[in-house]
PDB file of C-alpha atoms and ligand atoms in Angstrom:
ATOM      1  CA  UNK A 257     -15.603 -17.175 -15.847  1.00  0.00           C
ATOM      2  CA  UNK A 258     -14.949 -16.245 -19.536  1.00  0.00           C
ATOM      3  CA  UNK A 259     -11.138 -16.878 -20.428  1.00  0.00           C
ATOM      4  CA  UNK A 260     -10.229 -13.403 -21.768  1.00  0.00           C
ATOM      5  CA  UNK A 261     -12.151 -12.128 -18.582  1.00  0.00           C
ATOM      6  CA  UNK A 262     -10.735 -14.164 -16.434  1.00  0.00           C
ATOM      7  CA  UNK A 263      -7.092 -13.426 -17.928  1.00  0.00           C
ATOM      8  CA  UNK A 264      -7.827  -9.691 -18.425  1.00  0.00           C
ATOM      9  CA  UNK A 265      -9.158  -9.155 -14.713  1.00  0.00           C
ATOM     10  CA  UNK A 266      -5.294  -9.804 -13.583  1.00  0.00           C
ATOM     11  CA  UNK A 267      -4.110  -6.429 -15.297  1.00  0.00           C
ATOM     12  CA  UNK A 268      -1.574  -7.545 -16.866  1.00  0.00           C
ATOM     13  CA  UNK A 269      -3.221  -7.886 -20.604  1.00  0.00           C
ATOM     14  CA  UNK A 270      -6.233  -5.943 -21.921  1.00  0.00           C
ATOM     15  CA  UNK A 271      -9.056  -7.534 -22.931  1.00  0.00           C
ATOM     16  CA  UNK A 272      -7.918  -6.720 -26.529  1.00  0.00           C
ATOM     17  CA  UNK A 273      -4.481  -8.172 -26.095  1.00  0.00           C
ATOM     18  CA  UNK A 274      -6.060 -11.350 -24.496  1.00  0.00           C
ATOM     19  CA  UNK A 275      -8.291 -11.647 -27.421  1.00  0.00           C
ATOM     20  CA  UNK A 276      -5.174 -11.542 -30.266  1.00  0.00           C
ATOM     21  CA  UNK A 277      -3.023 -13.911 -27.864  1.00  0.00           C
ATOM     22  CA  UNK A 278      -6.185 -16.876 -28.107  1.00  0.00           C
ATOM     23  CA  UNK A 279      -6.180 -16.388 -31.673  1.00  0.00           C
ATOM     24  CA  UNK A 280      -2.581 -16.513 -31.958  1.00  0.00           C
ATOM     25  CA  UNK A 281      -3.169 -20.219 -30.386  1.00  0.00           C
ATOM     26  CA  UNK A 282      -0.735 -18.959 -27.411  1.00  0.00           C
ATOM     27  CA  UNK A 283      -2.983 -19.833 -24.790  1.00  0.00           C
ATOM     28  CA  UNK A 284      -3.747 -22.871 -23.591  1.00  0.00           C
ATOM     29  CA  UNK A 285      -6.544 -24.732 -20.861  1.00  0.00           C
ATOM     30  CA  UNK A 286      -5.273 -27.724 -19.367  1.00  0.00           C
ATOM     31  CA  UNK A 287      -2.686 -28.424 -22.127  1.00  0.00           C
ATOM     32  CA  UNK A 288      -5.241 -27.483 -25.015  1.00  0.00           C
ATOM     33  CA  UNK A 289      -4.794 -24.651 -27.427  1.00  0.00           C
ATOM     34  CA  UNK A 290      -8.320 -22.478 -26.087  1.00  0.00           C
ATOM     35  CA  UNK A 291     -10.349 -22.357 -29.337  1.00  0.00           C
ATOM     36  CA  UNK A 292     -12.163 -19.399 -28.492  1.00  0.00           C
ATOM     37  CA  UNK A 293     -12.312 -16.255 -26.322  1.00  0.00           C
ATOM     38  CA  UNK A 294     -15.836 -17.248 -24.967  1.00  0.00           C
ATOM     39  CA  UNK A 295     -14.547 -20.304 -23.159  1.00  0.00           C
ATOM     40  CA  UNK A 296     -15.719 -20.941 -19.186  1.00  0.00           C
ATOM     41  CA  UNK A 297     -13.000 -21.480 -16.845  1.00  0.00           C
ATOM     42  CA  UNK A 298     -12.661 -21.868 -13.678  1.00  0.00           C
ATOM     43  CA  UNK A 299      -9.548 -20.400 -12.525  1.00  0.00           C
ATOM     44  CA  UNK A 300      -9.054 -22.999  -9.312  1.00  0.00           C
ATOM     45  CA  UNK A 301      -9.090 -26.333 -11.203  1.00  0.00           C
ATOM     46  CA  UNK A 302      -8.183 -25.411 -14.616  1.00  0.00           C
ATOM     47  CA  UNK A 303      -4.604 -24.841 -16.071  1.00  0.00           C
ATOM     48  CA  UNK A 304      -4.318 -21.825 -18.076  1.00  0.00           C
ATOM     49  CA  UNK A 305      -1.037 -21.103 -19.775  1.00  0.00           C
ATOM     50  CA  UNK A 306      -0.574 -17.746 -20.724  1.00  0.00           C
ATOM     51  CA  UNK A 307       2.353 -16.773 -23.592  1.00  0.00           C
ATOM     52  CA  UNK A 308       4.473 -19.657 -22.136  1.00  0.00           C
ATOM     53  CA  UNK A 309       3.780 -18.452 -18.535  1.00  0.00           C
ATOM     54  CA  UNK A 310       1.490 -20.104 -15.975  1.00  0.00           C
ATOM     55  CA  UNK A 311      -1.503 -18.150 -15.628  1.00  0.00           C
ATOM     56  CA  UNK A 312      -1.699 -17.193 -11.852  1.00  0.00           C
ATOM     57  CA  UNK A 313      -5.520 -16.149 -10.880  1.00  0.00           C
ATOM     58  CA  UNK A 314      -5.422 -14.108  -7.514  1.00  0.00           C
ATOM     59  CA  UNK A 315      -9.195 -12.608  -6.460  1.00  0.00           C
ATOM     60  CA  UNK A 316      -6.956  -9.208  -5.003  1.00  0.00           C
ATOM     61  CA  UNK A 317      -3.575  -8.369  -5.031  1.00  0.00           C
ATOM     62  CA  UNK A 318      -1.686  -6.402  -2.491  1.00  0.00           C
ATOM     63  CA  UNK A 319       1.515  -4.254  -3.141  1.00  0.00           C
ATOM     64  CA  UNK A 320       4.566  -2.872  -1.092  1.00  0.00           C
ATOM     65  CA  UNK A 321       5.643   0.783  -2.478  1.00  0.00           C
ATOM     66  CA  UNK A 322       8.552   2.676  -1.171  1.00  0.00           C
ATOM     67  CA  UNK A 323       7.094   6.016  -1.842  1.00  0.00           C
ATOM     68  CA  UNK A 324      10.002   8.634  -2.806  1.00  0.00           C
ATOM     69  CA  UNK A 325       9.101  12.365  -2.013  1.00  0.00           C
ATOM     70  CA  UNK A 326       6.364  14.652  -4.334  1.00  0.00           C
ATOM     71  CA  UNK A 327       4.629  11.711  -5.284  1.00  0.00           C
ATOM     72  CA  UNK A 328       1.194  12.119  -4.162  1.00  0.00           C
ATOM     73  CA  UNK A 329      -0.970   9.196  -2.555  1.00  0.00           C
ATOM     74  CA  UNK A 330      -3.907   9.263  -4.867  1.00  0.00           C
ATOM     75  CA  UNK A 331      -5.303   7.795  -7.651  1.00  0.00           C
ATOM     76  CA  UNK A 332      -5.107  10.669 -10.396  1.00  0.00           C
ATOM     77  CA  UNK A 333      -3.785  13.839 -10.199  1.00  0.00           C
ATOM     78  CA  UNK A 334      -3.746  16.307 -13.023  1.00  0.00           C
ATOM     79  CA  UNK A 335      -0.136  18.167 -12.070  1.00  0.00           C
ATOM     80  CA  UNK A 336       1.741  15.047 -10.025  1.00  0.00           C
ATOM     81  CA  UNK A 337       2.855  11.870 -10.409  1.00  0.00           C
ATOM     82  CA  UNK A 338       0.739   9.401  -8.285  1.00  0.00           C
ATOM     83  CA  UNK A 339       1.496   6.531  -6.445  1.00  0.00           C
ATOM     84  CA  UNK A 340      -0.554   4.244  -8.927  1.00  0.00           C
ATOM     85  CA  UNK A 341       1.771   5.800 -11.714  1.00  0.00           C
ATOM     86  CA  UNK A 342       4.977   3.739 -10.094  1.00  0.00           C
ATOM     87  CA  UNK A 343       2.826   0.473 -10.356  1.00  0.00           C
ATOM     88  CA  UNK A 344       4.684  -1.878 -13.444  1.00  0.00           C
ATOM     89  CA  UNK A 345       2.215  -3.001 -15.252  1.00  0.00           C
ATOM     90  CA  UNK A 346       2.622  -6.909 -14.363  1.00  0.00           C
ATOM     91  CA  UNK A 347       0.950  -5.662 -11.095  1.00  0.00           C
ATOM     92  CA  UNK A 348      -1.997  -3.296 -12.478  1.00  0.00           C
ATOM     93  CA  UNK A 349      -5.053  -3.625 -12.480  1.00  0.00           C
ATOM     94  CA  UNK A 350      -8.489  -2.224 -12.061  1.00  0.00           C
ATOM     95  CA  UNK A 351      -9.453  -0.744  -8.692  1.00  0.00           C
ATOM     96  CA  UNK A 352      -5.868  -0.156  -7.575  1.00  0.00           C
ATOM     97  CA  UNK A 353      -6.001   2.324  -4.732  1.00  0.00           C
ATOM     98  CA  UNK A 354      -3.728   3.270  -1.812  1.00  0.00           C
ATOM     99  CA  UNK A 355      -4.938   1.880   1.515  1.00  0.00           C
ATOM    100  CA  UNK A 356      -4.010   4.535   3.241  1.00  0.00           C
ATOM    101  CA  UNK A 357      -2.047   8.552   2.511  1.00  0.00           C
ATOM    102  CA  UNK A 358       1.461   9.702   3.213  1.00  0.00           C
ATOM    103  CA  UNK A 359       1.855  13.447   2.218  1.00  0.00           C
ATOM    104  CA  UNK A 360       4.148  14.379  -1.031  1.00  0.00           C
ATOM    105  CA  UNK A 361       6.868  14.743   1.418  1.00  0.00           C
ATOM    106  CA  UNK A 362       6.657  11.919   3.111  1.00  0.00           C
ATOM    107  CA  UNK A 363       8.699   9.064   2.554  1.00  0.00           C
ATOM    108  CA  UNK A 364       7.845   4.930   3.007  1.00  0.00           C
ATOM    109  CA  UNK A 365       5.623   1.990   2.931  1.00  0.00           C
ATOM    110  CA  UNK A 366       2.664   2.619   0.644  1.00  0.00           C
ATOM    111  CA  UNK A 367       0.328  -0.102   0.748  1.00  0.00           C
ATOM    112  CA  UNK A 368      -1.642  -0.474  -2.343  1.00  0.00           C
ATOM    113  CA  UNK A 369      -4.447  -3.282  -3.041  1.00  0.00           C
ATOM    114  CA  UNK A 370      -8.067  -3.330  -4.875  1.00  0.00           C
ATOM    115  CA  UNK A 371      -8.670  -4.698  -1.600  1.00  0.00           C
ATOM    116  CA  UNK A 372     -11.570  -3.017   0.009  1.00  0.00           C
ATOM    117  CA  UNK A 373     -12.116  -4.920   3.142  1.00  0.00           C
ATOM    118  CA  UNK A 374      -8.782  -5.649   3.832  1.00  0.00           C
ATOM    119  CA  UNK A 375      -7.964  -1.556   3.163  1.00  0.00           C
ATOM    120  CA  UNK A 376     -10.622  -0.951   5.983  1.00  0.00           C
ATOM    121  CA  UNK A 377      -9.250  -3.394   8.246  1.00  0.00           C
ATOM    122  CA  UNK A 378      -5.854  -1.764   8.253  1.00  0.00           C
ATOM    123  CA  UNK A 379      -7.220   1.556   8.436  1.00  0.00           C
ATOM    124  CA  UNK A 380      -9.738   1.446  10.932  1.00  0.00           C
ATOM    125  CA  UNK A 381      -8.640   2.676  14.255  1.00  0.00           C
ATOM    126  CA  UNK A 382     -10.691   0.104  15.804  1.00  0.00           C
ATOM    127  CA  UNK A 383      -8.401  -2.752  14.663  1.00  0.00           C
ATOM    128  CA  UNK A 384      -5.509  -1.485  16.452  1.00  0.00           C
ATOM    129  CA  UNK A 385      -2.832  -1.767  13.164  1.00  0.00           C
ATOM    130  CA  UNK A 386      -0.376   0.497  14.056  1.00  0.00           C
ATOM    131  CA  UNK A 387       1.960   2.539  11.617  1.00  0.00           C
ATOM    132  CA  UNK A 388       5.243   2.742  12.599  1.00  0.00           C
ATOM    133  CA  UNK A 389       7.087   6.088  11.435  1.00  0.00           C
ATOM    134  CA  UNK A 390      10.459   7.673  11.865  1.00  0.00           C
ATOM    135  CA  UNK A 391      10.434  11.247  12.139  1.00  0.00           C
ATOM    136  CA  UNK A 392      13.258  14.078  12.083  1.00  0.00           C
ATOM    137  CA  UNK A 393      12.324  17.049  14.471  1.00  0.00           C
ATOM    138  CA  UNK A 394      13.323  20.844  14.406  1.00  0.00           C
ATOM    139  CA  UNK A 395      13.515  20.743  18.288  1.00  0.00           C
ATOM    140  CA  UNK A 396      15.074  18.502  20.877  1.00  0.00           C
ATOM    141  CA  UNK A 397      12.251  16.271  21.982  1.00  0.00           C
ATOM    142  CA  UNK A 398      11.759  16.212  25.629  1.00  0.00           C
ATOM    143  CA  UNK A 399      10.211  13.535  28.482  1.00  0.00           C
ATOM    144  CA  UNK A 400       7.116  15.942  28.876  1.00  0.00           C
ATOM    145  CA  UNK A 401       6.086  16.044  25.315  1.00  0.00           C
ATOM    146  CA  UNK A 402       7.202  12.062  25.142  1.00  0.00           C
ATOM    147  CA  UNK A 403       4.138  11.399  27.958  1.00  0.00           C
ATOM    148  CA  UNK A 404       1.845  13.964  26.303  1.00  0.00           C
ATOM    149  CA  UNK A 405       2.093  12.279  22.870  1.00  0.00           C
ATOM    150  CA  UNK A 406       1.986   8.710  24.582  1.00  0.00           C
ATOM    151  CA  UNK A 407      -1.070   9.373  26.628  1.00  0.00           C
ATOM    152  CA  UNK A 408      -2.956  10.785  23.476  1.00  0.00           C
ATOM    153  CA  UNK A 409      -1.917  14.281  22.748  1.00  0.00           C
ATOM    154  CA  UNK A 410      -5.070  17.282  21.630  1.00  0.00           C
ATOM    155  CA  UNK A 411      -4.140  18.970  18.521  1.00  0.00           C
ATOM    156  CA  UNK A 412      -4.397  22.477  18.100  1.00  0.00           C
ATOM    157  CA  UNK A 413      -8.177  22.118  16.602  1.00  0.00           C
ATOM    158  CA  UNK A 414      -9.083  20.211  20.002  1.00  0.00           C
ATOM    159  CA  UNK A 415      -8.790  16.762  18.313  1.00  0.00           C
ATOM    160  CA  UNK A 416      -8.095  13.942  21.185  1.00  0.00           C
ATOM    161  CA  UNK A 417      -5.446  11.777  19.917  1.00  0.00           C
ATOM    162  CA  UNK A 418      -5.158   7.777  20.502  1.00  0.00           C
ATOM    163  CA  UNK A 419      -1.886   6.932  22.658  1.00  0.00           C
ATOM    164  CA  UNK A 420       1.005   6.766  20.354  1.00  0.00           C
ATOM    165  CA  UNK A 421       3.811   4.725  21.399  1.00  0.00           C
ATOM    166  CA  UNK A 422       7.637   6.426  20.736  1.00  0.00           C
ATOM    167  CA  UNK A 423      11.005   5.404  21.224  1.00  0.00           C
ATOM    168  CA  UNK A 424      13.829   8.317  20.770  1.00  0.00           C
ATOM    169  CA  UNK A 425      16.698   7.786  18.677  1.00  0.00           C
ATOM    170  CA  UNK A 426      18.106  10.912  19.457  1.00  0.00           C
ATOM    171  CA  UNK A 427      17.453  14.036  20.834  1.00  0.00           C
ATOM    172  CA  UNK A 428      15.664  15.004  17.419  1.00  0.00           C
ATOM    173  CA  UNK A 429      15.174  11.977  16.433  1.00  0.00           C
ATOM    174  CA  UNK A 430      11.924   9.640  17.247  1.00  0.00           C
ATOM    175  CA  UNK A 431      10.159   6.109  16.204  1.00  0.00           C
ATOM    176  CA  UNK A 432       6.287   7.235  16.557  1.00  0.00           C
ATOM    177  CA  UNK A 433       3.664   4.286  15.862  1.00  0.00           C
ATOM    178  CA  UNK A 434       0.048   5.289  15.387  1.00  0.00           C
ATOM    179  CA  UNK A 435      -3.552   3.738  14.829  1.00  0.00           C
ATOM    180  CA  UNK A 436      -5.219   6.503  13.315  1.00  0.00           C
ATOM    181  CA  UNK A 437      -4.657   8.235  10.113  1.00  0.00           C
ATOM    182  CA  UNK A 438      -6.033  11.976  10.151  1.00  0.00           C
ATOM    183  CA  UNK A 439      -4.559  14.452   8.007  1.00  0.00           C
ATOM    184  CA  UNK A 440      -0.820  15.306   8.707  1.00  0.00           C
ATOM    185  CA  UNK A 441      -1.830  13.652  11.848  1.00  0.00           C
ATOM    186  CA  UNK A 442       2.428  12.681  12.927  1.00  0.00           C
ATOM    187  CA  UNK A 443       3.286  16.647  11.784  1.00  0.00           C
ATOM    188  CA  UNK A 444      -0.086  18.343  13.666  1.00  0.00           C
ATOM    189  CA  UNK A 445       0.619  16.182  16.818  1.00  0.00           C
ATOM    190  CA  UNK A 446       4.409  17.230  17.349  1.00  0.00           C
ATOM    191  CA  UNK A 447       3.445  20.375  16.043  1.00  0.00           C
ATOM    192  CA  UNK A 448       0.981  20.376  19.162  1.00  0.00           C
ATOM    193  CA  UNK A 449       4.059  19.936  21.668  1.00  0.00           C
ATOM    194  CA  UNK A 450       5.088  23.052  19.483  1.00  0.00           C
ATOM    195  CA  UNK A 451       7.966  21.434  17.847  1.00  0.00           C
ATOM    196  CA  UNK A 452       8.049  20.530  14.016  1.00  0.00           C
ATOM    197  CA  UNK A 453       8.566  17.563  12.217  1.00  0.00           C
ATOM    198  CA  UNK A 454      11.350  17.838   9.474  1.00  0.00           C
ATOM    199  CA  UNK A 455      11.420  14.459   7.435  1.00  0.00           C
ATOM    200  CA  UNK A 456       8.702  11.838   7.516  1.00  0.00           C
ATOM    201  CA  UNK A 457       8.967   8.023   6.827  1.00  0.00           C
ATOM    202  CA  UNK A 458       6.456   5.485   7.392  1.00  0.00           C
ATOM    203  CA  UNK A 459       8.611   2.356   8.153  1.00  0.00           C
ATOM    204  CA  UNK A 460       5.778  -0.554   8.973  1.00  0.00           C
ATOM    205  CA  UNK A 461       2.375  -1.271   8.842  1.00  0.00           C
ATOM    206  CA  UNK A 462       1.218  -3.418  11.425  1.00  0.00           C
ATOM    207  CA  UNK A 463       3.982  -6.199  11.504  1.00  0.00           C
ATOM    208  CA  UNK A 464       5.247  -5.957   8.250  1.00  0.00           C
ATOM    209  CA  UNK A 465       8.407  -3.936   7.840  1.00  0.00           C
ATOM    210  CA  UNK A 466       8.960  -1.812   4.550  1.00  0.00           C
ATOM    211  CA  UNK A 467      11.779  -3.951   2.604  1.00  0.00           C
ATOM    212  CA  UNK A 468      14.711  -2.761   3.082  1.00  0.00           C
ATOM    213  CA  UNK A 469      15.807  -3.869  -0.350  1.00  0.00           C
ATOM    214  CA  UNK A 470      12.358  -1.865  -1.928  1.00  0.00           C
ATOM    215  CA  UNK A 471      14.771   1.415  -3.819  1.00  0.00           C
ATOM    216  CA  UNK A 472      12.580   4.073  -3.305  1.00  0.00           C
ATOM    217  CA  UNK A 473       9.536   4.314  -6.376  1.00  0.00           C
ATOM    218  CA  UNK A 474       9.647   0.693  -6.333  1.00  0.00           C
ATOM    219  CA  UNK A 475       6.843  -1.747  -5.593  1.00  0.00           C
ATOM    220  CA  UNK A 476       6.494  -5.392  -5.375  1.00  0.00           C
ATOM    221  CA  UNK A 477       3.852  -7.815  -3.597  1.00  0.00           C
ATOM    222  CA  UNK A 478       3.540  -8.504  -0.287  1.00  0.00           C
ATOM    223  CA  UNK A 479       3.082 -12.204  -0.069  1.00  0.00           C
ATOM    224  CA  UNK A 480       0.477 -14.242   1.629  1.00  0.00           C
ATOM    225  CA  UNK A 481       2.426 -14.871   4.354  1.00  0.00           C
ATOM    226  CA  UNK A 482       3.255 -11.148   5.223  1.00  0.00           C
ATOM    227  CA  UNK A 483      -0.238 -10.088   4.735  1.00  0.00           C
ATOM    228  CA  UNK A 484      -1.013 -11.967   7.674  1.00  0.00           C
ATOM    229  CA  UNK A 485       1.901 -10.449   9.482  1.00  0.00           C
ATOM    230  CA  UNK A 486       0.245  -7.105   9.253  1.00  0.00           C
ATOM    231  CA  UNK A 487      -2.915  -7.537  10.827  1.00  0.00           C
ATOM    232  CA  UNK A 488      -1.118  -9.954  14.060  1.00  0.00           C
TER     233      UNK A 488
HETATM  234  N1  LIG B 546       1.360  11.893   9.458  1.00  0.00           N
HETATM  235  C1  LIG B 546       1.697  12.977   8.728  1.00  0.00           C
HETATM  236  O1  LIG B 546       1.749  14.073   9.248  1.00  0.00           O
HETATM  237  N2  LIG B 546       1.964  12.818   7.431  1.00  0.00           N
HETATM  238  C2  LIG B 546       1.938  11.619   6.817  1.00  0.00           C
HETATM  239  O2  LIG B 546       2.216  11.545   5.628  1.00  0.00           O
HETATM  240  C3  LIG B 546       1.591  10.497   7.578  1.00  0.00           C
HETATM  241  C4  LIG B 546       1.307  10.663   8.898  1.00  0.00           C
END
C-alpha cells in the first residue's frame, strides 16, 4: 500500500498532514527517512515510524463508549451531539459507525467499529450475543411478568419476543439481557407487562463488561483479547 495511504487509513492524520510529515523527513521505513509519499509498504513486515511514534497498522478498530444521556447513536445528526462526535481523534477514522443503538436516554456500552462483519455478528439475533442491561422501573416488578418476559413476552404491536433472561435487584429494580435489538425493545417489553422503564443502561455486550473505569462520554479500545470475550 502507498505510505501516506497506508498511514492516513488509521485516522489519525489526513492525507494532507501525512504528506507535510514525509517531507518534513519525520517518517521513517525500516529506519530510513521515506523519500517520498508514493512509497509501497507493506504494513506487516515493514517498520514505519510515525513523528517519533511506532506506526501501528490495524485492518479495523473497535471502541468501548460509555454513552452519557441525549447523545444520540448515529452517525450525523443536524440538532445533537452523536456518538461518533465523543470519538478523540487518535481513534477516528473513516467508516466509524455504532454497532448497535441505545436511545438519547439511555445510558452504557456503545460499541463502535468500521467493522461490518463483526457489527453483524453481534447484532444478529441468530448469534445469540446477548446485551446485558440494568433497568429502573415505575412499578414493583412481579414473578408473573418475570416468566412472561423470560419465556418471550408479545409487545403491544403483536411482536413475539426472544426469552430474555432477568435477575431482580429490587423490587423496581432488574438485570434484563437480550439478543435482539428492535426499537425501544427493553422499554416496549416492560411496557407490555404494563409497567415502565425509568432509567436505561446497557452494562455488557456479550462477555465483555462496560469498564467500570470508562467516565461517561469516554471511549477507548477494546483489545484483542476482549473482542473475543464478546462473541464466547
Ligand atoms: N431497549 C430500549 O428500550 N432502549 C435502548 O436504548 C436499548 C434497548
Amino acid at each position: 500500500m502507498r505510505l501516506d495511504r497506508l498511514i492516513s487509513s488509521q485516522g489519525r492524520y489526513s492525507r494532507n498532514e501525512v504528506k507535510k510529515l514525509i517531507r518534513d523527513g519525520l517518517v521513517t521505513v525500516n529506519g530510513e527517512k521515506a523519500a517520498t509519499s508514493d512509497i509501497q509498504v507493506d504494513p506487516a513486515v515493514s517498520e514505519v515510524v510515525v513523528a517519533g511514534e511506532p506506526f501501528i497498522y490495524r485492518e479495523h478498530i473497535y471502541l468501548m463508549l460509555n454513552k452519557p444521556e441525549g447523545v444520540v447513536s448515529a452517525t450525523d445528526d443536524r440538532l445533537h451531539r452523536t456518538v461518533l462526535d465523543l470519538v478523540p481523534p487518535e481513534f477516528s477514522r473513516p467508516g466509524l459507525f455504532p454497532a448497535g443503538r441505545l436511545d438519547a436516554d439511555t445510558t452504557g456500552f456503545v460499541l463502535i467499529t468500521d467493522d461490518g462483519d463483526f457489527a453483524h455478528r453481534i447484532l444478529s439475533p441468530k448469534n445469540h450475543v446477548e446485551k446485558t442491561y440494568i433497568a429502573e422501573l415505575a412499578d414493583p416488578i412481579t414473578d408473573e411478568d418475570v416468566g412472561k418476559l423470560e419465556e418471550g413476552i408479545v409487545l403491544k404491536d403483536g411482536f413475539e419476543c426472544l426469552p430474555s433472561k432477568i435477575r431482580v435487584l429490587d423490587d423496581k429494580k432488574i438485570e434484563i439481557k437480550i439478543c435482539e435489538g428492535k426499537y425501544h425493545q427493553i422499554k416496549r417489553m416492560l411496557a407490555a407487562t404494563g409497567n415502565r422503564v425509568l432509567v436505561l443502561k446497557r452494562t455488557q455486550i456479550g462477555g465483555l463488561p462496560l469498564d467500570i473505569d470508562l467516565l461517561p462520554g469516554k471511549c477507548r479500545e477494546i483489545t484483542q483479547e476482549e473482542l473475543g470475550v464478546i462473541t464466547t
